[in-house]
Short mmCIF file of C-alpha atoms in Angstrom, two decimals:
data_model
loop_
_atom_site.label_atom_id
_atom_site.label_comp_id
_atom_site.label_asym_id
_atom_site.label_seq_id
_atom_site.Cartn_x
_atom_site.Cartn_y
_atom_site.Cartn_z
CA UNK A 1 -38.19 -81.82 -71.00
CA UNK A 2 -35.82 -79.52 -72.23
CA UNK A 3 -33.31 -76.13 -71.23
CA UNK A 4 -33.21 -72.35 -71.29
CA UNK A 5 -30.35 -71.41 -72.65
CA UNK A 6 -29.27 -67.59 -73.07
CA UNK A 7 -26.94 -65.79 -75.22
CA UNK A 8 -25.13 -62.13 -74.75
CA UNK A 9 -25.46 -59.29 -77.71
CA UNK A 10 -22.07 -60.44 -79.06
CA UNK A 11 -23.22 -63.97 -80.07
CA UNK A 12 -26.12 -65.72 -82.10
CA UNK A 13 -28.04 -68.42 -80.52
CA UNK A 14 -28.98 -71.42 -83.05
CA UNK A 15 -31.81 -73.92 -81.88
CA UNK A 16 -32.03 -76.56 -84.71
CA UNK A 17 -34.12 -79.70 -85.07
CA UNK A 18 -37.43 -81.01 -83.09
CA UNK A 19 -40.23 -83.01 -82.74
CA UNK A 20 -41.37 -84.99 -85.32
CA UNK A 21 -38.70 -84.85 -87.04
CA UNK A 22 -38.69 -81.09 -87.90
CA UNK A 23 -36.35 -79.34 -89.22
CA UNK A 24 -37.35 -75.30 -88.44
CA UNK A 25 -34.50 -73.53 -87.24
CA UNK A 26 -34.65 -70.66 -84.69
CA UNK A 27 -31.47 -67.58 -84.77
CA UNK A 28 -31.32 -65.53 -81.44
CA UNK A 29 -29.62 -62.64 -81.01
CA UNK A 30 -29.09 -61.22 -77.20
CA UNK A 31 -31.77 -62.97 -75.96
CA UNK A 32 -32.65 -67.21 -75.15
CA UNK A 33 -34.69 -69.45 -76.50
CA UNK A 34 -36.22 -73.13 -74.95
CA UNK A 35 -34.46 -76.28 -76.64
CA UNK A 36 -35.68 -79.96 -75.74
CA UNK A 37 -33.34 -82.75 -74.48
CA UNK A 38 -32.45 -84.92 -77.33
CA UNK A 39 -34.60 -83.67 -80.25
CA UNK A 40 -32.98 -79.92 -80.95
CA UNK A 41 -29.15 -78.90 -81.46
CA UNK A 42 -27.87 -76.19 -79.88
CA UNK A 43 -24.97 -73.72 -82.01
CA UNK A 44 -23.43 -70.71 -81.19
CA UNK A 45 -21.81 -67.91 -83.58
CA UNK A 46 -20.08 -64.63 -82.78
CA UNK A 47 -21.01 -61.35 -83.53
CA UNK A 48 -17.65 -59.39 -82.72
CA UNK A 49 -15.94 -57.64 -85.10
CA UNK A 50 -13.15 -59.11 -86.72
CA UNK A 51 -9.50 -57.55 -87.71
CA UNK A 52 -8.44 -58.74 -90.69
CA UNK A 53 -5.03 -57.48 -92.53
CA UNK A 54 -4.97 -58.81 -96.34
CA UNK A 55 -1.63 -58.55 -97.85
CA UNK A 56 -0.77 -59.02 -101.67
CA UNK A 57 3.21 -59.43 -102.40
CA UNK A 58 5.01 -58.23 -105.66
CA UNK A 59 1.85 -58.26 -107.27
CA UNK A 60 2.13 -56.30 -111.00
CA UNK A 61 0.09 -53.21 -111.91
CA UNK A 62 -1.07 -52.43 -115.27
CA UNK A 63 2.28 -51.21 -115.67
CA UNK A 64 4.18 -53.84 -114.69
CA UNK A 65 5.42 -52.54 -111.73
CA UNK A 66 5.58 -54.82 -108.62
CA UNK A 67 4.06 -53.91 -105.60
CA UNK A 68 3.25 -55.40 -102.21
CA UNK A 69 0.12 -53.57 -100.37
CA UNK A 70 -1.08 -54.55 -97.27
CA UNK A 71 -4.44 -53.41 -95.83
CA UNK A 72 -7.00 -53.46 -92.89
CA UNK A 73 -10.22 -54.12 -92.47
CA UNK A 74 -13.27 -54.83 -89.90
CA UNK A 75 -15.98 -57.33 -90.89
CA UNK A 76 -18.60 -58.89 -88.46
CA UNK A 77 -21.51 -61.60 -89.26
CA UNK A 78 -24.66 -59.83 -90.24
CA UNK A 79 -27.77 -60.06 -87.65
CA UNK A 80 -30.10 -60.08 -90.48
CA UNK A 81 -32.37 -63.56 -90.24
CA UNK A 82 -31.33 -64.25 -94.07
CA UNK A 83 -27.77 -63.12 -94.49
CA UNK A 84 -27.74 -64.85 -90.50
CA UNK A 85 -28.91 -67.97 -91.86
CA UNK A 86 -26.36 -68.03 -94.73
CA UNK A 87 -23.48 -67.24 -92.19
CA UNK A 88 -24.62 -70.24 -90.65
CA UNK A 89 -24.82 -72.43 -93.30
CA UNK A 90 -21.09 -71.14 -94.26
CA UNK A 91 -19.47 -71.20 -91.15
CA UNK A 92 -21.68 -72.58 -87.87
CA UNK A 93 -18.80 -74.81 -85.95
CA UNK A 94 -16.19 -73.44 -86.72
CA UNK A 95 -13.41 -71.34 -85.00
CA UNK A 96 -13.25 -67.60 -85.69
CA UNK A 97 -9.82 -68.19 -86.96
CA UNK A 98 -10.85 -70.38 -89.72
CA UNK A 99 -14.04 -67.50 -89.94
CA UNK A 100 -11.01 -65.48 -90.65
CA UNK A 101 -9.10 -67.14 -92.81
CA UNK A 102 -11.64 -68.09 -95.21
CA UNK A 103 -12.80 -63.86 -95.42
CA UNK A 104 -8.95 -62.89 -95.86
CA UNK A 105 -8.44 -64.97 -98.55
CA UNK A 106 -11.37 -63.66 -100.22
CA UNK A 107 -10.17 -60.07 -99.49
CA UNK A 108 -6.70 -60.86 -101.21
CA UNK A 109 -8.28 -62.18 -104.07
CA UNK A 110 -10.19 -59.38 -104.89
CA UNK A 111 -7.40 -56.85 -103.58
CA UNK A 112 -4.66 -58.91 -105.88
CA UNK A 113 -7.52 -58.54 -109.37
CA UNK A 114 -7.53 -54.77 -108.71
CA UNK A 115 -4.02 -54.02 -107.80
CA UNK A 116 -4.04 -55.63 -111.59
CA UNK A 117 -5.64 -52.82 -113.38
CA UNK A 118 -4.48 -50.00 -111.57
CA UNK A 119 -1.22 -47.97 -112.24
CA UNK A 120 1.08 -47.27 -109.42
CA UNK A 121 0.36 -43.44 -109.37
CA UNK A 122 -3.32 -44.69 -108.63
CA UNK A 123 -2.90 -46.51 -106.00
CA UNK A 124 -0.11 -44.61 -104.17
CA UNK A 125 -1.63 -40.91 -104.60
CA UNK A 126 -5.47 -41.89 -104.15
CA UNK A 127 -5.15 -44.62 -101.72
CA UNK A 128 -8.70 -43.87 -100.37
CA UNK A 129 -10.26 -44.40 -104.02
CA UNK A 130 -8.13 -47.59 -104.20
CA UNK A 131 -9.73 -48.49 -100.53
CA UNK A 132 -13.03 -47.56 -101.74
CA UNK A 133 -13.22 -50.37 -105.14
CA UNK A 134 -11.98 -52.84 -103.09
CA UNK A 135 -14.46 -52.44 -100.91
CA UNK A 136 -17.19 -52.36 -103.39
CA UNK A 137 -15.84 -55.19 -105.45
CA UNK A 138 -15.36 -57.65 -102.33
CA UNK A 139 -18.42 -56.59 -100.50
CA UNK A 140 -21.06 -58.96 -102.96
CA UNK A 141 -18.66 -61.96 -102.52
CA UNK A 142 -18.51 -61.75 -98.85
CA UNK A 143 -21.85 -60.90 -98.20
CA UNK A 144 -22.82 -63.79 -99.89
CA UNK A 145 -21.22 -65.79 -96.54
CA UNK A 146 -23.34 -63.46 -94.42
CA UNK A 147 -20.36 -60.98 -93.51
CA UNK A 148 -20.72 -57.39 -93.82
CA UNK A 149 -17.64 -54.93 -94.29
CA UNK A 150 -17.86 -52.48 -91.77
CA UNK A 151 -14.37 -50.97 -93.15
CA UNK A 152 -11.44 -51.21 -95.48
CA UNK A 153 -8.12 -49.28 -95.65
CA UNK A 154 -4.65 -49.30 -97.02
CA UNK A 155 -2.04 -49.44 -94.87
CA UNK A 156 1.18 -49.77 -96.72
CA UNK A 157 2.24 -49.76 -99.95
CA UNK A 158 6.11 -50.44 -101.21
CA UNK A 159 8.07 -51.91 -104.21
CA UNK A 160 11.38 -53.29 -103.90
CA UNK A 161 12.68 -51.37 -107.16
CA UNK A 162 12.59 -48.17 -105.61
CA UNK A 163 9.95 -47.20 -108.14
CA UNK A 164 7.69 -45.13 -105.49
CA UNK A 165 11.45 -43.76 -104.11
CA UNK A 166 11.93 -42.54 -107.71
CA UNK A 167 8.46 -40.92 -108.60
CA UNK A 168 8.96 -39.32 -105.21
CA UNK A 169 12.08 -37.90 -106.09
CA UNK A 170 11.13 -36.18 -109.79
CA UNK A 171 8.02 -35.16 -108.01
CA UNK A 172 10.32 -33.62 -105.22
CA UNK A 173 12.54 -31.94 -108.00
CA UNK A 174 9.66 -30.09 -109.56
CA UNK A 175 8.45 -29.04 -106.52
CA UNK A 176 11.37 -27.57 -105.75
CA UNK A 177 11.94 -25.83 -109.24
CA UNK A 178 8.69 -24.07 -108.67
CA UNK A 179 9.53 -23.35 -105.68
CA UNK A 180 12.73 -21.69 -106.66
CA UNK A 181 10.50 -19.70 -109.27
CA UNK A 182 8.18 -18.72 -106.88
CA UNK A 183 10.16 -17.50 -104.59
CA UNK A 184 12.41 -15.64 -107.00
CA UNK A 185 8.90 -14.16 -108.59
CA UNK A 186 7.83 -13.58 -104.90
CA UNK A 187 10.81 -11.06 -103.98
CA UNK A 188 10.58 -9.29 -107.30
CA UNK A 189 7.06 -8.11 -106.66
CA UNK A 190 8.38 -7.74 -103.49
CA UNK A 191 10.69 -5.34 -104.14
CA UNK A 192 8.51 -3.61 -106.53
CA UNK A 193 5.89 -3.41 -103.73
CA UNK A 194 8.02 -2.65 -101.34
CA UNK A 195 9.16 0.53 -103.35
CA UNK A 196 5.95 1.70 -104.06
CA UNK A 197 4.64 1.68 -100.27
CA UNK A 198 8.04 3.64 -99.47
CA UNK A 199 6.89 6.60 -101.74
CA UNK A 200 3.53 6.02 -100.43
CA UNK A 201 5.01 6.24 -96.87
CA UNK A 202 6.76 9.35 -97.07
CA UNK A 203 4.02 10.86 -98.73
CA UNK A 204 1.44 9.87 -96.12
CA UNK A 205 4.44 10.79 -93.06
CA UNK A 206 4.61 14.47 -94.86
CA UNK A 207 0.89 14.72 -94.46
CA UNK A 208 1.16 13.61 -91.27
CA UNK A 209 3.95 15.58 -89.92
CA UNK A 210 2.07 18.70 -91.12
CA UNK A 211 -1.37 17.34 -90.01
CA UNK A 212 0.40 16.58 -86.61
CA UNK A 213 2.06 20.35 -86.27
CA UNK A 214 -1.07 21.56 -86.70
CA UNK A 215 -2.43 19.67 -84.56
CA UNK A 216 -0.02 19.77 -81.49
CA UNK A 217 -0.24 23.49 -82.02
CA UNK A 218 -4.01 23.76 -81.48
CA UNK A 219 -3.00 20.89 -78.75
CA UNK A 220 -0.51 23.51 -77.16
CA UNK A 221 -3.32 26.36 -77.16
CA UNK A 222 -5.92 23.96 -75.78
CA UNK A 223 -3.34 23.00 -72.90
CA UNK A 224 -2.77 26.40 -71.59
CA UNK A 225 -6.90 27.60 -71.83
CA UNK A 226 -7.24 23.76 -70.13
CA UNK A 227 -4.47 24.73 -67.51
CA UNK A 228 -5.74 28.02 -66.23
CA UNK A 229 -9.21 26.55 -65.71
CA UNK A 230 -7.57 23.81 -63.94
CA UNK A 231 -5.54 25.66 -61.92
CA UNK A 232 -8.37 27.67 -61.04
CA UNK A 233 -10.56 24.33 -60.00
CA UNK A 234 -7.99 23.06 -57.92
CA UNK A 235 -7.32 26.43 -56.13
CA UNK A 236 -10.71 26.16 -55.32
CA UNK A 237 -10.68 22.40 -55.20
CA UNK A 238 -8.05 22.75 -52.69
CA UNK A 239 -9.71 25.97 -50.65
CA UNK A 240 -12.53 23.70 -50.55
CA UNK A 241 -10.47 20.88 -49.28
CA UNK A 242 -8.86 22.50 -46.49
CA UNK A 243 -12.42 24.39 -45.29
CA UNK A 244 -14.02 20.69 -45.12
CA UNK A 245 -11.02 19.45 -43.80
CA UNK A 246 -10.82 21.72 -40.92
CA UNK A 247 -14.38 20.67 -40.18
CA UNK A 248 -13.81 17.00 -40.46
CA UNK A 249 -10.66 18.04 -37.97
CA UNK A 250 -13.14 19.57 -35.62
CA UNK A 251 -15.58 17.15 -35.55
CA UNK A 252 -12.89 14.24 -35.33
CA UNK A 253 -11.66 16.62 -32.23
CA UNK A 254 -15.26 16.69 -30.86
CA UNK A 255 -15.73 12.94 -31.05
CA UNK A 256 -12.06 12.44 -29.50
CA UNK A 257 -13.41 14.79 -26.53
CA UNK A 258 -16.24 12.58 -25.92
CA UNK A 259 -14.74 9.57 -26.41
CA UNK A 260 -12.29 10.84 -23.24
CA UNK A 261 -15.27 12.04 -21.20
CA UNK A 262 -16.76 8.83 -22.17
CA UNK A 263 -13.94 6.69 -21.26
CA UNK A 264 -13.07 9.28 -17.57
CA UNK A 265 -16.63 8.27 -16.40
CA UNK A 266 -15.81 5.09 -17.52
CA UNK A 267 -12.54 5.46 -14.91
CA UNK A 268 -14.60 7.31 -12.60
CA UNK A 269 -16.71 4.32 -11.82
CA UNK A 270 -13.86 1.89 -12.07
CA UNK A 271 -12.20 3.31 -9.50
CA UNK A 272 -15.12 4.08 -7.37
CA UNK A 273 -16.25 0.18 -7.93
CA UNK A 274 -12.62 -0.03 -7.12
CA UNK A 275 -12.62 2.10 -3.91
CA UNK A 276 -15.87 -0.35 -2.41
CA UNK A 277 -13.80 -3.31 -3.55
CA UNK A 278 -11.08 -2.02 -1.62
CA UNK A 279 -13.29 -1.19 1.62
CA UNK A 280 -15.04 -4.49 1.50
CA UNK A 281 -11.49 -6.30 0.92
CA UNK A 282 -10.42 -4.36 4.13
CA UNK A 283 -13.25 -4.80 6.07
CA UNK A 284 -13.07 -8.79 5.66
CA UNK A 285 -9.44 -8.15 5.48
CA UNK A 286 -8.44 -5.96 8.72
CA UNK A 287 -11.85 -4.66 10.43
CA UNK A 288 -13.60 -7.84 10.88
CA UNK A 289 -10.56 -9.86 12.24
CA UNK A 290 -9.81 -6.85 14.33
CA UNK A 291 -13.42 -6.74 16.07
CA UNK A 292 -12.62 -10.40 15.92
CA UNK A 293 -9.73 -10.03 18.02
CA UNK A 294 -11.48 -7.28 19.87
CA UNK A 295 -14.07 -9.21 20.80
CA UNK A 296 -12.00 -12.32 21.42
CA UNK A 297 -9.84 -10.01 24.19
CA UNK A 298 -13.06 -8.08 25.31
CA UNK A 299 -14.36 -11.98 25.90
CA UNK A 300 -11.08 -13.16 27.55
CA UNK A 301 -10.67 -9.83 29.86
CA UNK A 302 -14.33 -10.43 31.26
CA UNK A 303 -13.60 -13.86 31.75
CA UNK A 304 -10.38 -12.92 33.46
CA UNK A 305 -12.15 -10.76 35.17
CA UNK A 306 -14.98 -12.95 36.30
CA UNK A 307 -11.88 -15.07 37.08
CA UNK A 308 -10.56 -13.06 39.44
CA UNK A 309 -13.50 -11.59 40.76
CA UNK A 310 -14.80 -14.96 41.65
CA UNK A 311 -11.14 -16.28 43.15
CA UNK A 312 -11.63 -12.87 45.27
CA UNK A 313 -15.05 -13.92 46.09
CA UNK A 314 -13.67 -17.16 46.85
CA UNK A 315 -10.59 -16.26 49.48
CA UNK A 316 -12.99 -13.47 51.02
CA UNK A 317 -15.12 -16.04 51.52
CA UNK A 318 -12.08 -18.14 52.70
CA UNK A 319 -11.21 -15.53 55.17
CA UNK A 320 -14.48 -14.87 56.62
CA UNK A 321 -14.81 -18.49 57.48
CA UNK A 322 -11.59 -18.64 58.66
CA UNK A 323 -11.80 -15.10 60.59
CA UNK A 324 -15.32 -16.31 62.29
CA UNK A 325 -13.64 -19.86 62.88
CA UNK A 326 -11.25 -17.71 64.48
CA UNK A 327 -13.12 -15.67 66.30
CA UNK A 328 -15.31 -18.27 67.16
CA UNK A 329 -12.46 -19.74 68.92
CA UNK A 330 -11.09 -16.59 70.28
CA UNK A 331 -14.64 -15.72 71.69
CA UNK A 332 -14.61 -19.41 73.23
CA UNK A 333 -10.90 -18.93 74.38
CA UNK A 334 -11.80 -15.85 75.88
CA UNK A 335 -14.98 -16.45 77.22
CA UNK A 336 -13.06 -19.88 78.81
CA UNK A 337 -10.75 -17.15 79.99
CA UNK A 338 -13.14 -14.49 81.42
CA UNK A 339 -14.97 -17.50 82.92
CA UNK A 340 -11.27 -18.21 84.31
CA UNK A 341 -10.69 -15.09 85.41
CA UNK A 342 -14.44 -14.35 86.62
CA UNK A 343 -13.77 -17.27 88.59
CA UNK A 344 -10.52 -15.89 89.55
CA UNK A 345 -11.76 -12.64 90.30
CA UNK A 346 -14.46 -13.92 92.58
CA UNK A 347 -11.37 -16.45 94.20
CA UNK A 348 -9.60 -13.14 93.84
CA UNK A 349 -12.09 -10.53 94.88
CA UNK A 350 -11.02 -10.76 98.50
CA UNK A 351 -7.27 -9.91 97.39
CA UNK A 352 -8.40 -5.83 96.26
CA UNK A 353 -7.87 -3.97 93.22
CA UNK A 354 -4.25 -4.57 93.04
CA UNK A 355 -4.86 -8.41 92.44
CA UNK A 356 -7.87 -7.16 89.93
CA UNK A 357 -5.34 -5.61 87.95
CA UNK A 358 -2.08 -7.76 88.01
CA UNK A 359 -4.92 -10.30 86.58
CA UNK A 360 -6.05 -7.97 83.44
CA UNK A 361 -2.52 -7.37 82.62
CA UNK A 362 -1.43 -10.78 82.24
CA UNK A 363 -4.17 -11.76 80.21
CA UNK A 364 -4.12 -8.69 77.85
CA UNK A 365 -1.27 -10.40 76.00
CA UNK A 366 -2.82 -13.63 75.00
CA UNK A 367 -5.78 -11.70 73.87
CA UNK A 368 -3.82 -9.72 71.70
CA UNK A 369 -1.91 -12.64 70.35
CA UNK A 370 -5.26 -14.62 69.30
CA UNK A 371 -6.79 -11.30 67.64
CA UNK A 372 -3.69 -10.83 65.26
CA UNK A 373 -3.09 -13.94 64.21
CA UNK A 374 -6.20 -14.90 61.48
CA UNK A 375 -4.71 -10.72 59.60
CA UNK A 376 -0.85 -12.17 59.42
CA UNK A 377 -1.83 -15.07 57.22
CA UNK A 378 -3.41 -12.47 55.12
CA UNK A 379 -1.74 -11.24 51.68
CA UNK A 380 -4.20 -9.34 49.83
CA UNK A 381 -7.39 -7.59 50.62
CA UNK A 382 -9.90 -7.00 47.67
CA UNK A 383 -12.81 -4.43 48.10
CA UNK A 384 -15.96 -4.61 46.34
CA UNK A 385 -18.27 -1.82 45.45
CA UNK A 386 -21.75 -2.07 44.48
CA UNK A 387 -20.26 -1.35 40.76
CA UNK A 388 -17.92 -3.73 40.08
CA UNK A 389 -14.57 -2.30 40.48
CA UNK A 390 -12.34 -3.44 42.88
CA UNK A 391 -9.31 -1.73 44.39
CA UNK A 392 -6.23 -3.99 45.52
CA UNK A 393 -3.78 -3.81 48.26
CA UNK A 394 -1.19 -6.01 49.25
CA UNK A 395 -0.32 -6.47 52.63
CA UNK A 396 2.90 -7.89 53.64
CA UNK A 397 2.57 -10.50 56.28
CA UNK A 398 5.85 -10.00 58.47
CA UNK A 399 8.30 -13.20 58.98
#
């Protein structure tokens, strides 16, 4: 039985060993690879690139002059299976700081032999040539451990002499003498040059001044011939202008007028939509609670007047009764009387005429009495015609 095991693209994956004693050895890069329990080793070794800053102190030149350079550079392990295999033979299990350490002192080395048979305007003007053999020089040694170069540059370089000061300064010095030449050279021709384009100024301005007379004089001409045709075109221009303006003013005018005829029928029917509006408002408004009310007193006059027609009805009806009660008992009263004076009148009839007629006399009065009674209880009197109306008359009953 055994594992998977897996590696990224920054690290090399070392199986070593297996059955049988074998001793094949398998490099994977990015990827994984099967190892089995017990009979294979399992290794791992970066691929990132490392920094490395080699630094050589008061080293001499081929002049004798000491200088301390320090430089940079990038290497990485190669991912080649052979130069792979010899960085694993050189440095599998170890740290990448002893990975480092043994590279930089193999840099130095080979930086310190060179700094040897340079001179110091060598290394300090051309520091990308210096660079350059250094590179080339340590690049066989190192890729003999499997590590590749990937870049090497200086990044310093000082003496504590003040050798490089000193070289900068003559330098500095010269430049500054030629400077002084050139610039001394530089406003001679000036002047010279400067001389020459004057009198080649004034002679080109002359031609020009003359060229330009001429030419503002023919300029002058072609202004007034340009200015009477102009003035020409825009009196027409502006004859034009005012004709179609007046017509654009008319038709604007004729457009206005129908816009206000438009806009009175528009009124027009506002106001007559306004005037039925207003009749309809009044009628629910004033004529339809008027008939209302109308109607409502029309209603409540008949009804008084069935009222009172009917209460008339009534107390005629009251009286009648009452009158024929009346005369019922009159009639009795004086038939009771007539009997009693019929009987008198026979008891009588052998006292004459004179006894006939004291008799008739003294009943007269009692008659009278009896007939006039039912009409002084009376107060009004209401007469009906066969159309309704009815005229009323109070009668006074005396006290």
């Amino acid at each position: 039985m055994g594992n998977c095991y897996t590696v990224g693209p920054n690290e090399a994956l070392v199986v070593s060993g297996g059955c049988c004693g074998s001793d094949q050895k398998t490099y994977t890069v990015g990827g994984w690879a099967w190892a089995w329990w017990l009979l294979t080793d399992i290794q791992k070794i970066t691929l990132e690139i490392m920094t490395l800053q080699p630094k050589c102190e008061d080293v001499e030149t081929a002049e004798g002059v000491a200088l301390t350079v320090t430089g940079v550079a990038q290497v990485k392990v190669m991912t080649d299976k052979e130069l792979l295999s010899l960085a694993c033979e050189q440095f599998l299990g170890k740290s990448v700081i002893e990975i480092k350490g043994v590279v930089l002192q193999t840099l130095e080395g080979h930086l310190r032999s060179i700094l040897g048979t340079l001179t110091v305007e060598q290394i300090y003007q051309d520091r990308d040539q210096f660079a350059s053999l250094v590179r080339e020089v340590a690049a066989p040694d190192v890729g003999r451990m499997g590590i590749e170069i990937l870049s090497f540059t200086i990044k310093d370089v000082y003496d504590k002499v003040d050798y490089l000061s000193s070289l900068g300064k003559t330098q500095t010095a010269a430049v500054q003498r030629d400077a002084d030449i050139g610039v001394a050279e530089a406003e001679r021709d000036a002047g010279i040059r400067e001389a020459e384009c004057k009198k080649e100024m004034m002679d080109v301005k002359f031609l020009a001044d003359t060229k330009m007379a001429d030419s503002k004089r023919e300029l002058e001409m072609q202004k007034a011939s340009f200015n009477q045709e102009v003035n020409a075109k825009k009196a027409e221009a502006q004859l034009a202008y005012e004709l179609q303006a007046a017509k654009e003013q008319q038709k604007i005018r004729l457009e206005e007028i129908e816009i206000e005829v438009v806009q009175r029928k528009k009124q027009i029917t506002i106001e007559e939509k306004e005037i039925v509006r207003t009749d309809k408002e009044l009628i629910a408004t004033v004529k339809r609670p008027a008939e209302a009310e109308a109607y409502k007193m029309q209603q409540l006059a008949e009804g008084q007047k069935v009222k009172k027609v009917l209460t008339a009805q009534a107390e005629a009806e009251k009286i009648r009764r009452i009158g024929e009660a009346e005369a019922a008992s009159i009639e009795a009263v004086g038939k009771a009387e007539a009997e009693k004076m019929r009987m008198k009148a026979e008891a009588y009839q052998q006292y004459g005429e004179a006894a006939k007629t004291a008799l008739v006399l003294e009943a007269l009065p009692k008659i009278a009495g009896k007939v006039s009674a039912p009409l002084a209880r009376t107060n009004e009197i209401v007469i009906l015609s066969g159309e309704g109306s009815r005229v009323t008359g109070e009668v006074n009953r005396a006290q």
